[in-house]
Amino acid sequence: MSSFLRSYLTVAIFAGAAVVLVVLMLGLGSLLRPTRPQAQKYIAYESGVDPVGEGWSQSQIRYYVFALLFVMFDVETVFILPWAVRVKVLGSYGLIEATAFIVILALGLLYAWRKGVLRWV
Amino acid sequence: MPGDPLFNNGLNLAVALIVIIKAIIVFVVVLVSVLFMVMFERKVIGHMQNRIGPNRAGPFGSLQSLADGTKLFFKEALLPAKADKRIYRLAPILAVVPAFLVFSIVPIGGTITIAHHVTRLQLVDPPWGILFMLMLSSIAVYGVMLAGWSSGSKYPLLGAVRASAQMISYEAAMGLSIAAVVVLSGSLHTSAIASGQHGLLHFRNHTVPLPAWNLFRTWVVPFIIFMIAVTAEMHRPPFDLVEAEEEIAGGFNAEYSSLGFALFYLAEFMNVVTMSGVTVTLFLGGPDGPRILGHSVGPFWFVLKLFAFLYTYVWLRATLPRFRYDQLMDLGWKRLIPASLGMLLFVAAVRTGSRGWVIGVMVGLVVGAIALMRALSVGARTTEVEAASIARAGRRA
């Protein structure tokens, strides 16, 4: 097993230990704490008054649009990081390529900006 | 050589034991530092607001967070009737576990030798080091989102949609400012990023009397962007719209009680500690610092810098008012992302070493910025003209 895979293994074991710790804590808590059921306790919290309508209400579409825009920039980061590691080796060739890539994406952001997608009314 | 030298020779019992010991140490350090951070924050904020802060539990109130945790242990856990039960139970775990894991890649010192095995003072030093931290901060979004969504209640849902848009907006800027650091270090190993910042700063064959930290080597701007993005990512004030008490009654965790609530609280403070550690590693040289009495005291300098950041986050909370949502989005998308893209190109041009490219990129950035302003102002003028014509039409009618 290579050093690479051992790092993965260590992290996986550590993550497993963290999950076990948290689940143990929750389990211990459920043994220790009191339970006195009462129907009113399980009503959704709406500042003290009885809840109105469904809990899952509609929310503004803009949140969704921002999430779509984010996908563009997250994918950009994924492509930029490999180049960033090798900047010195790739030299000016890599710089031109990366600049072209970034400019195209920046144009995308500019388009969204001009379209008013970034305006939060 | 990057990577943990511990794994270079075969895997035997001693190596496994060292890994386990390091894992336990990381757990203990993270948990103790969270207990400390909660107390520290309440104390410092108390003094900043001319109060005393907690002073009853233990000497100087030092056991206050332990007392709070114990209290939450014995509180009744309510499962809201409308909640999506499985996801409701899963969400706190999804919030805490990533917070734990981030600290495993933070280097707090050089190497030490335990029983003839050389190992680094960090749990793992994988070749995907800093990507791991980006990955975990993405998973942390799920914890908050699913918590709010699965509660089946309105305030938590509002907190969740706010969280999803806010955290992912700033994640883009954060990733790009990390890329600027990676350009300089040429490696994703956190240990290589930290050790690449030793010594004094060189600028055009001159030695500048400043440490060669990435803070200065990336021309400060990526550091500022990273700090802002991290604060928003952790939804700490002034970016705490996710849990704004005055507007949405605590937001995503409003329906959580007992240990579920405690876990979110734990995750939040754990994030403050671990992200401060990551910031120190990326921009302030990690354990880099002068030797004291001939010994290299990396962990001491690391903790000192960590404290500076912990204090800064408390300070921000005590002084800055909360952002409005449109201001938050404007800052993220219209300022930080373009700025971090520009800085990334500039740092990369400096790194390639040819002066022609530096000048070329600088000219390009200035021209690009002017073109951007021009393009946007044309849009603004059109809408103004349209608005005026609509108003005229209205008057005529």
XYZ file of C-alpha atoms in Angstrom:
518
model
C 0.000 0.000 0.000
C 1.493 3.307 -1.033
C 1.960 6.351 1.189
C -0.804 8.004 -0.840
C -3.352 5.362 0.080
C -2.202 5.308 3.702
C -3.055 8.989 3.988
C -6.527 8.142 2.743
C -6.759 5.303 5.232
C -5.711 7.526 8.133
C -8.283 10.151 7.215
C -10.976 7.500 6.755
C -10.234 6.018 10.176
C -10.203 9.468 11.733
C -13.546 10.297 10.095
C -14.949 6.995 11.329
C -13.754 7.763 14.848
C -15.371 11.216 14.683
C -18.690 9.716 13.537
C -18.529 7.077 16.262
C -17.753 9.707 18.885
C -20.697 11.872 17.836
C -23.093 8.912 17.620
C -21.923 7.690 21.039
C -22.560 11.127 22.477
C -26.053 11.201 20.990
C -26.738 7.673 22.249
C -25.530 8.490 25.756
C -27.652 11.622 25.699
C -30.771 9.697 24.750
C -30.197 7.376 27.722
C -29.657 10.183 30.202
C -32.211 12.796 29.258
C -35.842 12.822 30.372
C -38.743 12.260 27.952
C -42.120 13.734 28.864
C -44.215 13.682 25.671
C -46.829 16.367 25.257
C -48.478 17.121 21.918
C -47.848 20.891 22.079
C -44.098 20.418 22.357
C -43.812 19.081 18.814
C -45.493 21.961 17.006
C -43.219 23.963 14.695
C -41.843 27.111 16.337
C -43.352 30.310 15.033
C -42.616 32.787 17.793
C -45.302 31.381 20.059
C -48.377 31.527 17.833
C -49.880 28.459 16.160
C -48.076 27.723 12.864
C -49.769 29.012 9.723
C -49.851 26.804 6.640
C -47.206 24.293 5.610
C -43.707 24.257 7.061
C -42.085 23.922 3.635
C -43.018 27.230 2.121
C -41.785 28.570 -1.198
C -38.678 30.701 -1.195
C -37.273 33.218 -3.614
C -35.925 31.939 -6.949
C -32.775 34.078 -6.595
C -31.209 31.698 -4.123
C -31.414 29.030 -6.804
C -29.916 31.273 -9.492
C -26.946 31.999 -7.253
C -26.486 28.295 -6.701
C -26.326 27.792 -10.482
C -23.753 30.569 -10.841
C -21.729 29.012 -8.057
C -21.465 25.738 -9.957
C -19.704 27.640 -12.738
C -17.100 29.082 -10.374
C -16.613 25.902 -8.400
C -15.863 23.989 -11.578
C -13.513 26.829 -12.524
C -11.625 26.347 -9.254
C -11.334 22.640 -9.990
C -9.694 23.412 -13.340
C -7.518 26.229 -12.058
C -5.892 24.367 -9.165
C -3.961 21.834 -11.304
C -2.556 24.715 -13.324
C -1.811 26.675 -10.139
C 0.351 23.824 -8.843
C 2.430 23.772 -12.046
C 2.619 27.507 -12.852
C 6.414 27.601 -12.704
C 6.777 24.579 -15.015
C 4.163 25.569 -17.579
C 5.518 29.128 -17.765
C 4.056 31.686 -20.145
C 2.244 29.031 -22.208
C 0.224 27.998 -19.166
C -0.317 31.618 -18.200
C -1.855 32.471 -21.579
C -4.072 29.396 -21.506
C -5.240 30.121 -17.961
C -5.827 33.781 -18.762
C -8.006 32.831 -21.739
C -9.958 30.419 -19.525
C -10.423 32.967 -16.737
C -11.396 35.748 -19.170
C -14.097 33.561 -20.741
C -15.521 32.771 -17.319
C -15.262 36.412 -16.275
C -17.304 37.252 -19.381
C -19.899 34.801 -18.122
C -19.991 36.607 -14.791
C -20.222 39.945 -16.598
C -23.152 38.639 -18.643
C -24.955 37.562 -15.486
C -24.147 40.938 -13.943
C -25.536 42.883 -16.902
C -28.587 40.637 -17.026
C -29.324 41.768 -13.485
C -29.043 38.281 -12.038
C -26.680 39.524 -9.342
C -29.071 42.279 -8.273
C -30.873 41.346 -5.108
C -34.174 43.193 -5.005
C 10.204 15.987 0.962
C 6.436 16.417 1.277
C 4.271 13.676 2.665
C 4.553 12.066 6.043
C 7.929 10.259 6.419
C 6.197 7.976 8.891
C 4.769 5.927 6.040
C 8.015 5.591 4.056
C 9.084 2.277 5.590
C 6.622 -0.569 5.961
C 3.479 -0.441 8.021
C 4.019 -2.040 11.406
C 2.560 -1.923 14.882
C 4.653 1.058 16.008
C 3.503 3.123 13.025
C -0.123 2.219 13.652
C 0.264 3.153 17.320
C 1.813 6.511 16.444
C -1.076 7.227 14.076
C -3.582 6.347 16.780
C -1.779 8.503 19.355
C -1.728 11.423 16.944
C -5.429 10.958 16.210
C -6.252 10.996 19.920
C -4.119 14.110 20.421
C -5.932 15.876 17.576
C -9.321 14.940 19.056
C -8.345 16.194 22.493
C -6.767 19.390 21.181
C -9.823 20.224 19.065
C -12.333 19.495 21.831
C -10.387 21.371 24.515
C -9.805 24.321 22.216
C -13.538 24.489 21.480
C -14.391 24.522 25.181
C -11.771 27.220 25.598
C -13.001 29.194 22.577
C -16.586 29.377 23.871
C -15.385 30.698 27.220
C -12.838 33.036 25.583
C -15.454 34.509 23.261
C -17.951 35.159 26.021
C -15.290 36.643 28.284
C -13.779 38.934 25.640
C -17.169 40.066 24.356
C -18.204 40.706 27.927
C -15.253 42.994 28.490
C -15.724 44.707 25.130
C -19.312 45.471 26.105
C -18.289 46.681 29.552
C -19.626 43.585 31.322
C -17.785 40.927 33.283
C -18.935 37.853 31.353
C -19.291 34.381 32.875
C -17.479 34.180 36.221
C -19.348 31.625 38.306
C -18.410 28.156 37.031
C -14.834 27.395 38.075
C -12.011 29.929 38.503
C -12.750 33.036 36.366
C -15.662 31.176 34.768
C -13.282 28.830 32.972
C -15.596 25.841 33.312
C -18.621 27.677 31.928
C -18.694 25.865 28.583
C -18.373 22.500 30.329
C -21.342 23.424 32.533
C -23.386 24.479 29.481
C -22.571 21.248 27.679
C -23.557 19.143 30.680
C -26.815 21.043 30.975
C -27.669 20.400 27.309
C -26.935 16.700 27.869
C -29.803 16.458 30.344
C -32.330 18.446 28.339
C -35.276 16.801 26.627
C -34.745 16.346 22.869
C -37.835 17.272 20.882
C -38.418 15.867 17.417
C -40.803 18.275 15.661
C -43.915 16.552 14.345
C -43.399 17.851 10.821
C -39.693 17.048 10.637
C -38.163 14.660 8.133
C -36.886 12.378 10.862
C -33.889 10.674 9.332
C -32.388 13.815 7.807
C -33.201 15.789 10.940
C -31.045 13.377 12.938
C -28.311 13.206 10.303
C -27.770 16.963 9.942
C -25.885 17.667 13.228
C -23.485 14.811 12.448
C -22.868 16.246 8.978
C -22.068 19.579 10.582
C -19.672 18.325 13.255
C -17.667 15.645 11.471
C -16.198 17.932 8.734
C -15.296 20.464 11.418
C -13.320 17.745 13.213
C -11.588 16.562 10.075
C -10.196 19.890 8.882
C -7.727 20.026 11.755
C -6.131 16.750 10.668
C -4.281 18.484 7.792
C -3.086 21.532 9.722
C 0.678 21.369 10.410
C 1.451 22.706 13.874
C 5.202 22.142 13.755
C 8.034 20.451 11.900
C 8.875 16.821 12.442
C 9.458 14.900 15.648
C 10.946 11.492 16.338
C 8.943 8.984 18.367
C 10.635 5.615 18.949
C 12.960 5.973 15.907
C 10.055 6.930 13.662
C 10.165 10.405 12.169
C 6.729 11.922 11.820
C 5.160 15.288 11.191
C 3.235 17.227 13.808
C 0.002 16.820 11.910
C -2.299 13.847 11.570
C -1.937 13.379 7.818
C -0.032 15.151 5.072
C -1.779 13.919 1.947
C -0.946 15.142 -1.575
C -4.468 16.560 -1.750
C -4.058 18.518 1.504
C -5.707 21.840 0.842
C -8.324 20.350 -1.497
C -9.466 18.287 1.464
C -10.218 21.457 3.389
C -12.212 22.851 0.422
C -14.124 19.587 0.205
C -14.990 19.622 3.900
C -16.196 23.199 3.794
C -18.531 22.157 0.969
C -19.871 19.287 3.045
C -20.421 21.666 5.965
C -22.990 23.469 3.793
C -25.054 20.277 3.759
C -25.151 20.156 7.556
C -26.708 23.603 7.776
C -28.952 23.193 4.723
C -30.393 19.826 5.656
C -30.910 20.915 9.261
C -33.015 23.856 8.158
C -34.880 21.991 5.473
C -35.686 18.867 7.476
C -37.112 20.795 10.424
C -40.372 21.391 8.546
C -40.678 24.873 9.944
C -40.432 28.342 8.421
C -37.624 30.058 10.298
C -35.202 27.166 9.845
C -36.115 26.947 6.151
C -35.329 30.642 5.688
C -32.034 30.142 7.484
C -31.251 27.166 5.245
C -31.849 28.940 1.935
C -29.865 31.930 3.154
C -27.067 29.602 4.223
C -26.963 27.741 0.943
C -26.653 30.906 -1.152
C -24.261 32.676 1.221
C -21.872 29.830 1.900
C -21.521 28.771 -1.727
C -21.079 32.379 -2.910
C -18.078 32.900 -0.691
C -16.705 29.454 -1.341
C -15.864 30.485 -4.907
C -13.832 33.477 -3.708
C -12.184 31.317 -1.051
C -11.119 28.686 -3.580
C -9.622 31.305 -5.885
C -7.628 33.003 -3.124
C -6.301 29.591 -2.067
C -5.244 29.059 -5.693
C -3.079 32.195 -5.399
C -1.262 30.567 -2.472
C -0.926 27.284 -4.353
C 0.679 29.168 -7.263
C 3.487 30.231 -4.931
C 3.962 26.981 -3.053
C 3.602 24.753 -6.140
C 2.137 22.022 -3.990
C -1.129 21.052 -2.350
C 0.667 19.524 0.674
C -0.131 21.666 3.687
C 3.318 20.921 5.087
C 4.946 22.170 1.865
C 2.795 25.304 1.913
C 3.885 25.995 5.502
C 7.574 25.200 5.004
C 7.755 27.268 1.803
C 7.336 30.400 3.904
C 10.578 30.225 5.903
C 13.160 32.958 5.973
C 13.010 36.531 4.789
C 11.163 38.067 1.882
C 13.045 38.523 -1.394
C 11.937 41.126 -3.876
C 13.938 41.613 -7.087
C 17.200 40.311 -5.564
C 16.789 42.501 -2.476
C 16.035 41.126 0.960
C 13.131 42.908 2.597
C 13.060 42.837 6.427
C 9.751 40.989 6.462
C 9.093 37.257 6.901
C 8.519 35.397 3.620
C 4.941 34.605 4.544
C 2.374 34.128 1.810
C 0.588 37.113 3.296
C 3.271 39.358 1.764
C 4.255 37.132 -1.146
C 0.689 37.211 -2.515
C 0.531 41.013 -2.065
C -1.912 40.889 0.891
C -5.115 41.039 -1.198
C -5.783 37.245 -1.345
C -5.355 37.143 2.426
C -8.030 39.784 2.935
C -10.353 37.996 0.501
C -9.702 34.704 2.252
C -10.396 36.190 5.691
C -13.712 37.680 4.541
C -14.706 34.491 2.733
C -13.855 32.318 5.720
C -15.867 34.528 8.048
C -18.850 34.222 5.709
C -18.261 30.503 5.319
C -18.434 29.988 9.087
C -21.454 32.318 9.233
C -19.812 34.366 11.951
C -20.749 38.021 12.419
C -20.931 40.260 10.405
C -22.081 37.476 8.037
C -24.421 35.670 10.451
C -27.577 36.102 8.383
C -27.966 32.354 8.497
C -28.824 32.441 12.173
C -29.831 36.059 12.641
C -31.630 35.906 15.973
C -33.564 39.127 15.505
C -34.939 38.188 12.078
C -35.348 34.429 11.913
C -35.092 33.310 15.545
C -31.799 31.419 15.311
C -32.338 30.199 11.758
C -31.402 26.690 10.765
C -31.094 25.356 14.322
C -34.322 26.834 15.718
C -36.052 23.446 15.930
C -33.091 21.674 17.522
C -32.859 21.086 21.225
C -30.602 19.227 23.632
C -27.574 17.527 22.065
C -28.563 18.292 18.472
C -28.333 21.975 19.274
C -25.115 21.427 21.226
C -23.540 19.733 18.214
C -24.274 22.705 15.943
C -22.808 24.997 18.552
C -19.773 22.732 18.822
C -19.351 22.687 15.037
C -19.499 26.461 14.822
C -16.779 27.028 17.389
C -14.730 24.133 16.081
C -14.821 25.792 12.667
C -13.506 29.020 14.145
C -10.517 27.199 15.616
C -9.751 24.993 12.608
C -10.236 27.718 10.005
C -7.956 30.014 12.001
C -5.421 27.186 11.874
C -5.849 26.899 8.111
C -5.457 30.669 7.681
C -2.256 30.628 9.722
C -0.944 27.746 7.595
C -1.823 29.337 4.280
C -0.834 32.938 4.869
C 1.153 33.382 8.075
C 3.826 30.750 7.702
C 2.231 28.173 9.981
C 4.785 27.282 12.653
C 7.390 29.652 11.182
C 9.013 32.014 13.687
C 12.368 32.925 15.232
C 14.144 30.362 17.382
C 14.039 30.882 21.126
C 17.246 30.023 23.063
C 18.464 27.988 20.094
C 15.402 25.748 19.979
C 12.917 25.866 17.148
C 9.532 26.311 18.804
C 7.113 25.863 15.906
C 4.045 24.882 17.930
C 4.476 27.932 20.166
C 4.439 30.341 17.217
C 1.553 28.452 15.648
C -0.574 28.762 18.781
C 0.361 32.433 19.143
C -0.816 33.220 15.599
C -3.899 31.072 16.120
C -4.791 33.170 19.165
C -4.427 36.354 17.168
C -7.058 35.042 14.739
C -9.391 33.748 17.442
C -9.274 37.181 19.025
C -9.903 38.822 15.646
C -13.076 36.801 15.092
C -14.400 37.753 18.538
C -13.440 41.350 17.859
C -15.331 41.333 14.541
C -18.384 39.980 16.303
C -18.278 42.678 18.947
C -17.777 45.609 16.573
C -19.430 45.032 13.206
C -23.170 45.172 12.501
C -24.742 42.486 10.345
C -24.747 42.843 6.549
C -27.954 43.261 4.617
C -28.542 40.338 2.266
C -28.097 42.301 -0.964
C -24.889 43.872 0.393
C -23.644 40.405 1.263
C -24.254 39.120 -2.247
C -22.788 42.253 -3.851
C -19.617 41.943 -1.801
C -19.240 38.294 -2.686
C -19.995 38.360 -6.399
C -19.159 41.873 -7.543
C -16.090 42.587 -5.418
C -14.431 39.458 -4.071
C -14.706 37.117 -7.064
C -13.425 39.598 -9.696
C -10.703 40.758 -7.289
C -9.571 37.231 -6.522
C -9.517 36.303 -10.223
C -7.381 39.362 -10.994
C -5.021 38.716 -8.089
C -4.643 35.088 -9.111
C -3.514 36.098 -12.597
C -1.189 38.759 -11.221
C 0.449 36.406 -8.714
C 0.817 33.762 -11.418
C 2.424 36.294 -13.792
C 4.905 37.328 -11.093
C 5.602 33.672 -10.409
C 6.406 32.858 -14.065
C 9.201 35.377 -13.585
C 9.230 37.336 -16.836
C 8.743 41.062 -16.430
C 6.922 41.345 -19.762
C 4.147 39.115 -18.535
C 3.758 41.007 -15.264
C 3.358 44.286 -17.134
C 1.074 42.603 -19.685
C -1.214 41.165 -17.018
C -1.285 44.434 -15.066
C -2.218 46.393 -18.182
C -4.795 43.721 -19.016
C -6.316 43.933 -15.545
C -6.527 47.727 -15.611
C -8.059 47.685 -19.109
C -10.407 44.907 -18.037
C -11.510 46.824 -14.936
C -12.144 49.984 -16.983
C -14.057 47.985 -19.616
C -16.090 46.363 -16.843
C -17.022 49.703 -15.272
C -17.839 51.107 -18.710
C -20.020 48.100 -19.585
C -21.883 48.350 -16.319
C -22.320 52.103 -16.378
C -23.817 51.857 -19.879
C -26.360 49.439 -18.453
C -27.117 51.739 -15.530
C -27.577 54.731 -17.844
C -29.988 52.809 -20.068
C -32.135 51.889 -17.105
C -32.050 55.501 -15.899
C -33.119 56.706 -19.350
C -35.830 54.063 -19.471
C -37.037 55.006 -16.014
C -37.164 58.663 -17.028
C -39.094 57.868 -20.221
C -41.499 55.671 -18.277
C -41.995 58.525 -15.818
C -42.634 60.960 -18.705
C -45.101 58.533 -20.255
C -46.795 58.273 -16.894
C -47.105 62.066 -16.621
C -48.580 62.338 -20.123
C -51.162 59.659 -19.466
